[in-house]
Short mmCIF file of C-alpha atoms and ligand atoms in Angstrom, two decimals:
data_model
loop_
_atom_site.label_atom_id
_atom_site.label_comp_id
_atom_site.label_asym_id
_atom_site.label_seq_id
_atom_site.Cartn_x
_atom_site.Cartn_y
_atom_site.Cartn_z
CA UNK A 1 35.96 97.01 88.17
CA UNK A 2 34.46 98.53 91.29
CA UNK A 3 36.05 97.27 94.46
CA UNK A 4 34.27 99.66 96.82
CA UNK A 5 32.05 96.96 98.43
CA UNK A 6 35.25 95.09 99.35
CA UNK A 7 36.85 98.22 100.77
CA UNK A 8 33.63 98.92 102.69
CA UNK A 9 33.72 95.43 104.16
CA UNK A 10 37.22 96.04 105.57
CA UNK A 11 36.00 99.35 106.99
CA UNK A 12 33.13 97.48 108.62
CA UNK A 13 35.58 94.82 109.90
CA UNK A 14 37.58 97.54 111.59
CA UNK A 15 34.46 98.94 113.28
CA UNK A 16 33.23 95.53 114.36
CA UNK A 17 36.48 93.88 115.50
CA UNK A 18 39.17 96.54 115.68
CA UNK A 19 41.28 94.82 112.97
CA UNK A 20 42.73 97.83 111.24
CA UNK A 21 43.60 97.04 107.64
CA UNK A 22 43.83 100.60 106.38
CA UNK A 23 45.59 99.42 103.24
CA UNK A 24 42.17 98.36 101.95
CA UNK A 25 39.83 101.16 102.88
CA UNK A 26 42.12 104.15 103.14
CA UNK A 27 42.94 105.20 99.59
CA UNK A 28 46.25 106.85 100.52
CA UNK A 29 47.50 103.79 102.40
CA UNK A 30 46.17 101.55 99.69
CA UNK A 31 48.15 103.45 97.11
CA UNK A 32 51.33 103.49 99.24
CA UNK A 33 51.17 99.79 99.89
CA UNK A 34 50.43 98.91 96.29
CA UNK A 35 53.36 101.05 95.20
CA UNK A 36 55.63 99.31 97.74
CA UNK A 37 54.44 95.91 96.55
CA UNK A 38 55.20 96.83 92.94
CA UNK A 39 58.61 98.16 93.92
CA UNK A 40 59.37 94.86 95.66
CA UNK A 41 58.29 92.84 92.63
CA UNK A 42 60.32 95.06 90.31
CA UNK A 43 63.37 94.78 92.55
CA UNK A 44 63.05 91.02 92.86
CA UNK A 45 62.47 90.38 89.18
CA UNK A 46 65.41 92.56 88.16
CA UNK A 47 67.75 90.97 90.69
CA UNK A 48 66.66 87.44 89.77
CA UNK A 49 67.36 88.02 86.09
CA UNK A 50 70.64 89.85 86.62
CA UNK A 51 71.95 87.36 89.17
CA UNK A 52 71.38 84.52 86.72
CA UNK A 53 73.20 86.48 84.01
CA UNK A 54 76.08 87.13 86.44
CA UNK A 55 76.15 83.42 87.24
CA UNK A 56 76.21 82.31 83.60
CA UNK A 57 78.84 84.82 82.50
CA UNK A 58 80.93 84.33 85.65
CA UNK A 59 80.95 80.56 85.30
CA UNK A 60 82.12 80.99 81.70
CA UNK A 61 84.89 83.40 82.75
CA UNK A 62 86.12 80.96 85.38
CA UNK A 63 87.40 78.91 82.47
CA UNK A 64 89.16 81.92 80.91
CA UNK A 65 92.84 81.76 80.04
CA UNK A 66 93.82 85.01 81.73
CA UNK A 67 95.06 84.45 85.25
CA UNK A 68 94.31 88.02 86.25
CA UNK A 69 90.71 87.69 85.14
CA UNK A 70 90.25 84.45 87.04
CA UNK A 71 91.87 85.94 90.14
CA UNK A 72 89.65 89.02 90.03
CA UNK A 73 86.60 86.82 89.66
CA UNK A 74 87.65 84.71 92.61
CA UNK A 75 88.14 87.85 94.70
CA UNK A 76 84.67 89.07 93.81
CA UNK A 77 83.08 85.73 94.67
CA UNK A 78 84.84 85.47 98.01
CA UNK A 79 83.99 89.06 98.95
CA UNK A 80 80.29 88.62 98.29
CA UNK A 81 80.00 85.15 99.74
CA UNK A 82 81.78 85.87 102.98
CA UNK A 83 80.34 89.22 104.05
CA UNK A 84 76.79 89.98 105.22
CA UNK A 85 74.58 91.36 102.45
CA UNK A 86 73.42 94.20 104.66
CA UNK A 87 77.01 95.35 105.16
CA UNK A 88 77.57 95.11 101.41
CA UNK A 89 74.53 97.25 100.81
CA UNK A 90 75.72 99.88 103.28
CA UNK A 91 79.14 99.80 101.69
CA UNK A 92 77.69 100.41 98.24
CA UNK A 93 75.21 103.02 99.32
CA UNK A 94 77.26 105.05 101.76
CA UNK A 95 80.85 104.53 100.61
CA UNK A 96 80.52 104.19 96.85
CA UNK A 97 77.38 106.30 96.79
CA UNK A 98 79.28 109.17 98.37
CA UNK A 99 82.10 108.93 95.87
CA UNK A 100 79.58 108.91 93.06
CA UNK A 101 77.79 112.07 94.10
CA UNK A 102 78.09 115.70 93.07
CA UNK A 103 77.68 119.02 94.86
CA UNK A 104 74.14 120.16 94.21
CA UNK A 105 72.16 123.35 94.90
CA UNK A 106 72.62 124.79 98.38
CA UNK A 107 75.57 122.56 99.25
CA UNK A 108 73.51 119.36 99.31
CA UNK A 109 75.18 116.39 97.70
CA UNK A 110 73.20 114.74 94.98
CA UNK A 111 73.65 111.05 94.35
CA UNK A 112 74.04 109.86 90.80
CA UNK A 113 72.80 106.38 91.54
CA UNK A 114 69.40 105.94 93.18
CA UNK A 115 68.95 103.72 96.21
CA UNK A 116 66.85 101.38 94.09
CA UNK A 117 69.71 101.03 91.61
CA UNK A 118 72.20 100.40 94.43
CA UNK A 119 69.96 97.66 95.80
CA UNK A 120 69.73 96.08 92.35
CA UNK A 121 73.51 96.22 91.83
CA UNK A 122 74.38 94.92 95.27
CA UNK A 123 71.81 92.15 95.49
CA UNK A 124 72.45 90.93 91.93
CA UNK A 125 76.16 90.72 92.62
CA UNK A 126 75.49 89.05 95.96
CA UNK A 127 73.20 86.34 94.57
CA UNK A 128 75.29 86.20 91.36
CA UNK A 129 78.38 85.17 93.34
CA UNK A 130 76.47 82.15 94.64
CA UNK A 131 75.04 81.45 91.19
CA UNK A 132 78.54 81.30 89.71
CA UNK A 133 79.51 78.61 92.17
CA UNK A 134 76.23 76.78 91.56
CA UNK A 135 76.71 76.81 87.79
CA UNK A 136 80.35 75.86 88.13
CA UNK A 137 79.37 72.71 89.99
CA UNK A 138 76.88 71.97 87.20
CA UNK A 139 79.47 72.57 84.50
CA UNK A 140 81.95 70.28 86.19
CA UNK A 141 79.32 67.55 86.21
CA UNK A 142 79.03 67.65 82.40
CA UNK A 143 81.20 64.79 81.09
CA UNK A 144 84.29 66.06 79.31
CA UNK A 145 83.68 63.47 76.59
CA UNK A 146 80.46 65.26 75.70
CA UNK A 147 82.36 68.52 75.31
CA UNK A 148 85.00 66.74 73.27
CA UNK A 149 82.33 65.40 70.92
CA UNK A 150 81.16 68.98 70.41
CA UNK A 151 84.73 70.10 69.67
CA UNK A 152 85.16 67.27 67.19
CA UNK A 153 82.06 68.58 65.41
CA UNK A 154 83.70 71.97 65.04
CA UNK A 155 82.13 73.83 67.96
CA UNK A 156 84.25 76.60 69.43
CA UNK A 157 84.65 76.81 73.19
CA UNK A 158 81.90 79.43 73.36
CA UNK A 159 79.64 77.50 71.01
CA UNK A 160 80.01 74.33 73.04
CA UNK A 161 79.32 76.32 76.21
CA UNK A 162 76.16 77.93 74.87
CA UNK A 163 74.61 74.95 73.11
CA UNK A 164 75.80 71.97 75.08
CA UNK A 165 77.52 72.66 78.39
CA UNK A 166 75.18 75.32 79.72
CA UNK A 167 71.90 73.54 78.92
CA UNK A 168 73.19 70.40 80.64
CA UNK A 169 74.78 72.26 83.54
CA UNK A 170 71.55 74.21 84.02
CA UNK A 171 69.55 71.07 84.52
CA UNK A 172 72.04 69.79 87.04
CA UNK A 173 72.12 73.14 88.86
CA UNK A 174 68.39 73.80 89.04
CA UNK A 175 67.70 72.54 92.58
CA UNK A 176 70.55 74.60 94.03
CA UNK A 177 69.60 77.58 91.88
CA UNK A 178 66.05 77.26 93.15
CA UNK A 179 67.21 77.67 96.74
CA UNK A 180 69.42 80.60 95.99
CA UNK A 181 66.73 82.48 94.08
CA UNK A 182 64.17 81.99 96.84
CA UNK A 183 66.79 83.30 99.23
CA UNK A 184 67.32 86.31 96.99
CA UNK A 185 63.62 87.15 96.96
CA UNK A 186 63.65 87.20 100.76
CA UNK A 187 66.91 89.12 100.99
CA UNK A 188 65.55 92.03 98.93
CA UNK A 189 63.87 93.22 102.14
CA UNK A 190 67.23 94.50 103.39
CA UNK A 191 67.02 97.35 100.88
CA UNK A 192 64.67 98.79 103.51
CA UNK A 193 67.89 99.90 105.21
CA UNK A 194 68.79 102.32 102.41
CA UNK A 195 65.23 103.61 102.07
CA UNK A 196 64.22 101.83 98.90
CA UNK A 197 60.45 102.29 99.03
CA UNK A 198 59.70 98.57 98.82
CA UNK A 199 57.03 96.68 100.71
CA UNK A 200 58.71 96.45 104.11
CA UNK A 201 59.64 100.13 104.00
CA UNK A 202 56.12 101.34 103.19
CA UNK A 203 54.61 98.91 105.69
CA UNK A 204 56.78 100.53 108.32
CA UNK A 205 55.52 103.95 107.28
CA UNK A 206 51.95 102.73 107.42
CA UNK A 207 52.17 101.20 110.87
CA UNK A 208 53.90 104.30 112.19
CA UNK A 209 50.99 106.42 110.98
CA UNK A 210 48.13 104.07 111.74
CA UNK A 211 49.49 102.15 114.75
CA UNK A 212 48.48 98.79 113.30
CA UNK A 213 51.71 96.80 113.65
CA UNK A 214 50.19 93.32 114.12
CA UNK A 215 47.92 93.71 111.09
CA UNK A 216 50.73 94.93 108.85
CA UNK A 217 53.02 92.13 110.04
CA UNK A 218 50.46 89.59 108.92
CA UNK A 219 49.99 91.35 105.62
CA UNK A 220 53.74 91.30 105.04
CA UNK A 221 54.07 87.62 105.84
CA UNK A 222 51.23 86.69 103.52
CA UNK A 223 52.62 88.90 100.76
CA UNK A 224 56.07 87.31 101.02
CA UNK A 225 54.73 83.78 101.15
CA UNK A 226 52.83 84.52 97.94
CA UNK A 227 55.83 86.07 96.19
CA UNK A 228 58.14 83.20 97.13
CA UNK A 229 55.36 80.81 96.15
CA UNK A 230 55.24 82.30 92.66
CA UNK A 231 59.02 81.91 92.28
CA UNK A 232 58.91 78.30 93.46
CA UNK A 233 56.00 77.56 91.15
CA UNK A 234 57.72 79.05 88.13
CA UNK A 235 60.98 77.25 88.92
CA UNK A 236 59.19 73.91 89.29
CA UNK A 237 57.41 74.44 86.00
CA UNK A 238 60.72 75.24 84.39
CA UNK A 239 62.35 72.19 85.90
CA UNK A 240 59.60 70.03 84.47
CA UNK A 241 59.81 71.69 81.06
CA UNK A 242 63.55 71.03 80.93
CA UNK A 243 63.26 67.42 81.96
CA UNK A 244 64.57 65.08 79.28
CA UNK A 245 63.16 61.56 78.93
CA UNK A 246 65.70 58.93 79.85
CA UNK A 247 68.24 61.43 81.17
CA UNK A 248 68.99 61.59 84.86
CA UNK A 249 71.04 64.65 85.66
CA UNK B 1 100.33 58.32 42.61
CA UNK B 2 98.17 61.13 43.92
CA UNK B 3 98.75 62.82 47.25
CA UNK B 4 97.24 60.81 50.14
CA UNK B 5 94.28 62.38 51.95
CA UNK B 6 96.00 61.90 55.30
CA UNK B 7 99.77 61.84 55.63
CA UNK B 8 101.11 61.14 59.09
CA UNK B 9 104.87 61.46 59.40
CA UNK B 10 106.91 60.48 62.43
CA UNK B 11 104.61 61.92 65.07
CA UNK B 12 105.54 61.93 68.73
CA UNK B 13 103.32 62.66 71.68
CA UNK B 14 103.98 62.54 75.41
CA UNK B 15 101.64 62.95 78.34
CA UNK B 16 103.59 64.12 81.38
CA UNK B 17 106.93 62.65 80.23
CA UNK B 18 105.37 59.32 79.23
CA UNK B 19 105.74 58.93 75.52
CA UNK B 20 102.51 57.54 74.09
CA UNK B 21 103.32 57.93 70.40
CA UNK B 22 106.94 57.40 69.45
CA UNK B 23 107.22 58.04 65.76
CA UNK B 24 104.17 56.89 63.87
CA UNK B 25 103.88 57.29 60.11
CA UNK B 26 101.10 56.25 57.80
CA UNK B 27 99.36 57.37 54.64
CA UNK B 28 95.67 57.05 54.00
CA UNK B 29 94.54 57.51 50.42
CA UNK B 30 91.17 58.95 49.49
CA UNK B 31 88.53 56.24 49.71
CA UNK B 32 90.84 53.91 51.58
CA UNK B 33 89.84 52.09 54.75
CA UNK B 34 92.57 51.43 57.28
CA UNK B 35 92.20 49.56 60.53
CA UNK B 36 94.43 50.14 63.54
CA UNK B 37 94.68 47.35 66.05
CA UNK B 38 96.83 46.89 69.10
CA UNK B 39 96.80 46.28 72.83
CA UNK B 40 95.14 48.63 75.29
CA UNK B 41 97.19 51.71 76.04
CA UNK B 42 99.26 51.45 72.87
CA UNK B 43 98.15 54.92 71.76
CA UNK B 44 95.45 54.14 69.20
CA UNK B 45 92.95 56.65 70.54
CA UNK B 46 95.66 59.25 70.89
CA UNK B 47 96.64 58.73 67.25
CA UNK B 48 93.08 59.36 66.05
CA UNK B 49 92.69 62.35 68.33
CA UNK B 50 95.84 63.88 66.88
CA UNK B 51 94.39 63.67 63.39
CA UNK B 52 91.51 66.05 64.21
CA UNK B 53 93.61 68.20 66.54
CA UNK B 54 91.83 67.23 69.73
CA UNK B 55 95.35 66.46 70.99
CA UNK B 56 98.34 68.57 69.89
CA UNK B 57 101.43 66.66 68.79
CA UNK B 58 104.96 67.30 70.06
CA UNK B 59 106.87 66.45 66.91
CA UNK B 60 106.27 65.34 63.36
CA UNK B 61 103.59 66.29 60.89
CA UNK B 62 100.03 65.41 60.03
CA UNK B 63 98.65 66.71 56.78
CA UNK B 64 94.94 66.29 56.10
CA UNK B 65 93.81 67.24 52.61
CA UNK B 66 96.77 69.57 52.18
CA UNK B 67 96.31 71.17 55.59
CA UNK B 68 99.03 70.90 58.25
CA UNK B 69 97.25 69.96 61.47
CA UNK B 70 100.23 70.92 63.61
CA UNK B 71 100.24 74.49 62.28
CA UNK B 72 99.48 76.91 65.14
CA UNK B 73 97.49 79.05 62.69
CA UNK B 74 95.37 76.03 61.77
CA UNK B 75 91.70 76.77 61.14
CA UNK B 76 90.32 74.10 63.44
CA UNK B 77 86.80 74.42 62.10
CA UNK B 78 87.96 73.86 58.52
CA UNK B 79 89.81 70.74 59.66
CA UNK B 80 87.01 69.37 61.76
CA UNK B 81 84.34 69.72 59.12
CA UNK B 82 86.54 67.51 56.96
CA UNK B 83 87.22 64.96 59.69
CA UNK B 84 84.31 63.26 61.45
CA UNK B 85 84.86 61.29 64.63
CA UNK B 86 82.82 58.63 66.39
CA UNK B 87 83.66 57.66 69.97
CA UNK B 88 83.47 54.50 72.00
CA UNK B 89 80.93 56.00 74.40
CA UNK B 90 78.79 57.64 71.65
CA UNK B 91 78.88 60.99 73.51
CA UNK B 92 75.55 62.14 72.15
CA UNK B 93 74.06 65.35 73.51
CA UNK B 94 71.58 63.92 76.02
CA UNK B 95 69.25 66.96 76.06
CA UNK B 96 68.53 66.79 72.34
CA UNK B 97 66.53 64.30 70.29
CA UNK B 98 68.20 62.02 67.77
CA UNK B 99 67.22 64.34 64.94
CA UNK B 100 68.43 67.43 66.78
CA UNK B 101 71.72 65.73 67.59
CA UNK B 102 72.28 65.20 63.88
CA UNK B 103 71.15 68.71 62.94
CA UNK B 104 72.95 70.76 65.59
CA UNK B 105 76.47 71.12 64.24
CA UNK B 106 75.57 71.98 60.63
CA UNK B 107 73.11 74.61 61.89
CA UNK B 108 75.22 76.06 64.72
CA UNK B 109 78.71 75.65 63.32
CA UNK B 110 78.29 75.79 59.56
CA UNK B 111 75.26 78.13 59.74
CA UNK B 112 73.50 76.09 57.09
CA UNK B 113 69.83 76.51 56.37
CA UNK B 114 67.74 74.65 58.92
CA UNK B 115 65.29 73.20 56.40
CA UNK B 116 68.02 71.81 54.19
CA UNK B 117 69.86 70.39 57.18
CA UNK B 118 66.70 68.75 58.44
CA UNK B 119 66.08 67.03 55.14
CA UNK B 120 69.66 65.79 55.09
CA UNK B 121 69.49 64.70 58.73
CA UNK B 122 66.32 62.70 58.14
CA UNK B 123 68.03 61.03 55.20
CA UNK B 124 71.02 60.12 57.36
CA UNK B 125 68.85 58.73 60.12
CA UNK B 126 67.15 56.58 57.53
CA UNK B 127 70.52 55.53 56.19
CA UNK B 128 71.62 54.21 59.59
CA UNK B 129 68.24 52.45 59.87
CA UNK B 130 66.77 54.51 62.66
CA UNK B 131 63.63 55.69 60.94
CA UNK B 132 60.95 56.41 63.52
CA UNK B 133 63.49 57.26 66.23
CA UNK B 134 63.93 60.87 65.15
CA UNK B 135 62.27 62.31 68.21
CA UNK B 136 63.69 59.89 70.76
CA UNK B 137 66.21 61.19 73.25
CA UNK B 138 69.56 59.39 73.60
CA UNK B 139 68.46 58.07 77.01
CA UNK B 140 65.61 56.27 75.30
CA UNK B 141 67.82 54.50 72.76
CA UNK B 142 69.92 51.35 73.04
CA UNK B 143 73.70 51.58 72.83
CA UNK B 144 73.74 50.42 69.23
CA UNK B 145 71.07 52.91 68.26
CA UNK B 146 72.90 55.73 70.02
CA UNK B 147 76.09 54.81 68.22
CA UNK B 148 74.32 54.93 64.88
CA UNK B 149 72.92 58.35 65.74
CA UNK B 150 76.50 59.38 66.52
CA UNK B 151 77.60 58.16 63.10
CA UNK B 152 74.78 60.10 61.44
CA UNK B 153 75.69 63.15 63.50
CA UNK B 154 79.24 63.03 62.17
CA UNK B 155 78.11 62.44 58.61
CA UNK B 156 75.83 65.47 58.76
CA UNK B 157 78.95 67.64 58.59
CA UNK B 158 79.71 65.98 55.22
CA UNK B 159 83.25 65.01 56.17
CA UNK B 160 85.90 63.61 53.87
CA UNK B 161 87.30 61.24 56.47
CA UNK B 162 85.69 59.36 59.31
CA UNK B 163 87.58 58.30 62.43
CA UNK B 164 86.08 55.44 64.43
CA UNK B 165 87.53 54.81 67.88
CA UNK B 166 86.47 51.38 69.13
CA UNK B 167 82.90 52.26 68.36
CA UNK B 168 81.59 48.79 69.17
CA UNK B 169 83.59 48.17 72.34
CA UNK B 170 80.79 49.30 74.65
CA UNK B 171 78.06 47.35 72.85
CA UNK B 172 76.62 43.92 73.42
CA UNK B 173 77.28 41.37 70.64
CA UNK B 174 73.88 41.65 68.95
CA UNK B 175 74.02 45.38 68.49
CA UNK B 176 77.63 45.29 67.31
CA UNK B 177 76.44 43.92 63.97
CA UNK B 178 74.10 46.78 63.19
CA UNK B 179 76.82 49.35 63.86
CA UNK B 180 79.39 47.46 61.81
CA UNK B 181 76.88 47.23 58.99
CA UNK B 182 76.47 51.01 59.00
CA UNK B 183 80.25 51.45 58.82
CA UNK B 184 80.60 48.87 56.08
CA UNK B 185 78.01 50.61 53.92
CA UNK B 186 79.82 53.85 54.42
CA UNK B 187 83.13 52.30 53.39
CA UNK B 188 81.54 50.75 50.31
CA UNK B 189 80.32 54.16 49.25
CA UNK B 190 83.92 55.29 49.19
CA UNK B 191 84.24 57.12 52.49
CA UNK B 192 87.82 57.32 53.73
CA UNK B 193 87.94 55.64 57.14
CA UNK B 194 90.44 55.22 59.96
CA UNK B 195 89.07 52.55 62.23
CA UNK B 196 90.44 51.52 65.60
CA UNK B 197 88.86 48.20 66.44
CA UNK B 198 89.14 44.95 68.30
CA UNK B 199 86.82 43.21 65.83
CA UNK B 200 89.38 41.25 63.86
CA UNK B 201 86.86 39.60 61.56
CA UNK B 202 85.52 43.00 60.65
CA UNK B 203 89.01 44.41 60.09
CA UNK B 204 89.94 41.53 57.84
CA UNK B 205 86.84 42.07 55.71
CA UNK B 206 86.74 45.79 55.45
CA UNK B 207 90.29 47.10 55.68
CA UNK B 208 92.50 47.89 52.73
CA UNK B 209 95.41 48.05 55.11
CA UNK B 210 95.88 46.95 58.72
CA UNK B 211 98.27 48.56 61.18
CA UNK B 212 99.36 46.95 64.43
CA UNK B 213 100.55 49.38 67.10
CA UNK B 214 102.27 48.59 70.35
CA UNK B 215 103.89 50.98 72.81
CA UNK B 216 103.58 53.95 70.53
CA UNK B 217 105.02 52.52 67.34
CA UNK B 218 103.69 50.65 64.34
CA UNK B 219 105.09 47.19 64.73
CA UNK B 220 103.74 45.74 61.54
CA UNK B 221 101.32 46.61 58.77
CA UNK B 222 100.04 45.24 55.52
CA UNK B 223 96.98 44.25 53.52
CA UNK B 224 94.65 42.16 55.72
CA UNK B 225 95.26 38.86 53.96
CA UNK B 226 98.99 38.91 54.48
CA UNK B 227 98.73 40.61 57.86
CA UNK B 228 96.41 38.09 59.45
CA UNK B 229 97.91 34.95 57.98
CA UNK B 230 101.57 35.81 57.79
CA UNK B 231 102.45 38.15 60.63
CA UNK B 232 106.20 38.11 61.15
CA UNK B 233 106.80 40.07 64.31
CA UNK B 234 106.48 37.99 67.51
CA UNK B 235 104.54 40.79 69.23
CA UNK B 236 101.95 40.84 66.48
CA UNK B 237 101.67 37.09 66.53
CA UNK B 238 101.21 37.01 70.25
CA UNK B 239 98.52 39.68 70.08
CA UNK B 240 96.67 37.93 67.28
CA UNK B 241 96.82 34.55 69.00
CA UNK B 242 95.33 36.09 72.13
CA UNK B 243 92.50 37.78 70.35
CA UNK B 244 91.52 35.36 67.58
N1 LIG C 301 94.86 63.23 78.16
C1 LIG C 301 95.74 62.35 78.64
N2 LIG C 301 96.53 62.68 79.69
C2 LIG C 301 97.42 61.80 80.18
N3 LIG C 301 97.61 60.57 79.70
C3 LIG C 301 96.87 60.17 78.66
C4 LIG C 301 95.89 61.04 78.08
N4 LIG C 301 95.31 60.38 77.06
C5 LIG C 301 95.89 59.17 77.01
N5 LIG C 301 96.82 59.03 77.96
C6 LIG C 301 97.65 57.85 78.17
O1 LIG C 301 98.22 57.50 76.95
C7 LIG C 301 98.29 56.09 76.81
C8 LIG C 301 97.66 55.69 75.49
O2 LIG C 301 96.28 55.97 75.55
P1 LIG C 301 95.29 55.67 74.37
O3 LIG C 301 93.93 55.99 74.87
O4 LIG C 301 95.75 56.34 73.14
O5 LIG C 301 95.44 54.10 74.21
P2 LIG C 301 94.55 53.12 73.35
O6 LIG C 301 95.49 52.38 72.47
O7 LIG C 301 93.44 53.83 72.71
O8 LIG C 301 94.00 52.12 74.44
P3 LIG C 301 92.55 51.43 74.55
O9 LIG C 301 92.57 50.25 73.65
O10 LIG C 301 92.47 51.02 76.00
O11 LIG C 301 91.54 52.46 74.18
C9 LIG C 301 97.61 55.51 78.02
O12 LIG C 301 98.60 55.05 78.89
C10 LIG C 301 96.87 56.64 78.62
O13 LIG C 301 96.84 56.54 80.01
MG1 LIG C 302 91.32 53.91 73.01
#
């Protein structure tokens, strides 16, 4: 498809009004911004999925027999819930990142883990810690008689968790999960601080080069509203798909 | 005489120093129907829950079909596929339809073929007279209907024994009948049943043997005719006079 009339219109807009949306008519900026947008989406999607996995597995492990395991889990949750995510990110990137680096050519240290990967790890663990607590509340709301019925039918603890407890707990947890995931999408912008080339980072580069801060600010806001909107839409759809007639969770 | 299907010998069970079962013994032969009656808190539910190892016992022995339930190396799955249990509050899985509730355990736990299980499940739903309700969710069914789904769900595991724990206590009088009918048909087909109930008329009709428990012991037991007309122990008599 040929978009050049659209790009030309934005060029005309700039001439006529001074509104400088280079991301449309300047092919270099357009490419940079598009790449940043994709990086943001990739980061968000990965963190969303991983944080839910962390939540599901963590909530399961909270019921583990081993005291040490439960204690370690509690430590992890408290650490991530009670410190600012930006500080966590710095800690991962600068402290752990330094430890996990090797001497490269010419005395420069080369990191083994990319800044994108650090952002994924840190943000997934951050949102995952909240998800564990969210799922735990949901699990506790599942009547123990229901679990007992599953046991009486021969289900193991894991089997009952996978087929009965989790599906019910999920429905109960969805509103809280919704909030946390929207929060996660917004929090991914902090990876700007460790130079992950996501949308905020490239927008900053663009406005430094083009001196169009107000325009780029508006673009960013609209882009984030749309991304969060997609998450909310999908979650609502999901909530409706999971709704069970006659069952109020 | 052949070995009984369930042999309970002198079992004891305490919850936090309170002894709930204080030496209970009973035998249940294959195909036999026994009813357990007694006042609230006398340990009837606990007794049933010991039989399928939902509750561990402190002392004594329970042998089900040659398998010692108290054995720490017990294969719980092997026991529980032999022993079905139906609860007072139905405890159906609310996120699954009636048919799925019946199909779940054989598919997930026994890894049986889904098509075969479905055919069997539809048969069982028909058997408990719930044809047409296959795709209803528990929340859309009456208490009596839910309880019959719960019975079908247990039967889908093809157990050798069924445990019923006051399965009509939460139902209104009209729906009690339909659930009792389902149990009666089961008993007539030769299913071994241990039934905890407050329905004395039902117990008198269906039971081969009636046990009266109070404060963790069996006070009196016997065939229903003798039990209901000629109870000797004053505690039994008092209980029966209150309830009849
Ligand atoms: N898991 C448990 N932990 C602590 N106490 C328990 C537990 N289960 C049962 N009990 C206690 O054991 C006693 C016997 O309970 P049980 O449910 O077996 O009685 P029941 O004869 O079935 O009574 P009901 O007719 O009311 O159902 C009660 O006092 C009860 O509080
Ligand atoms: Mg009871």
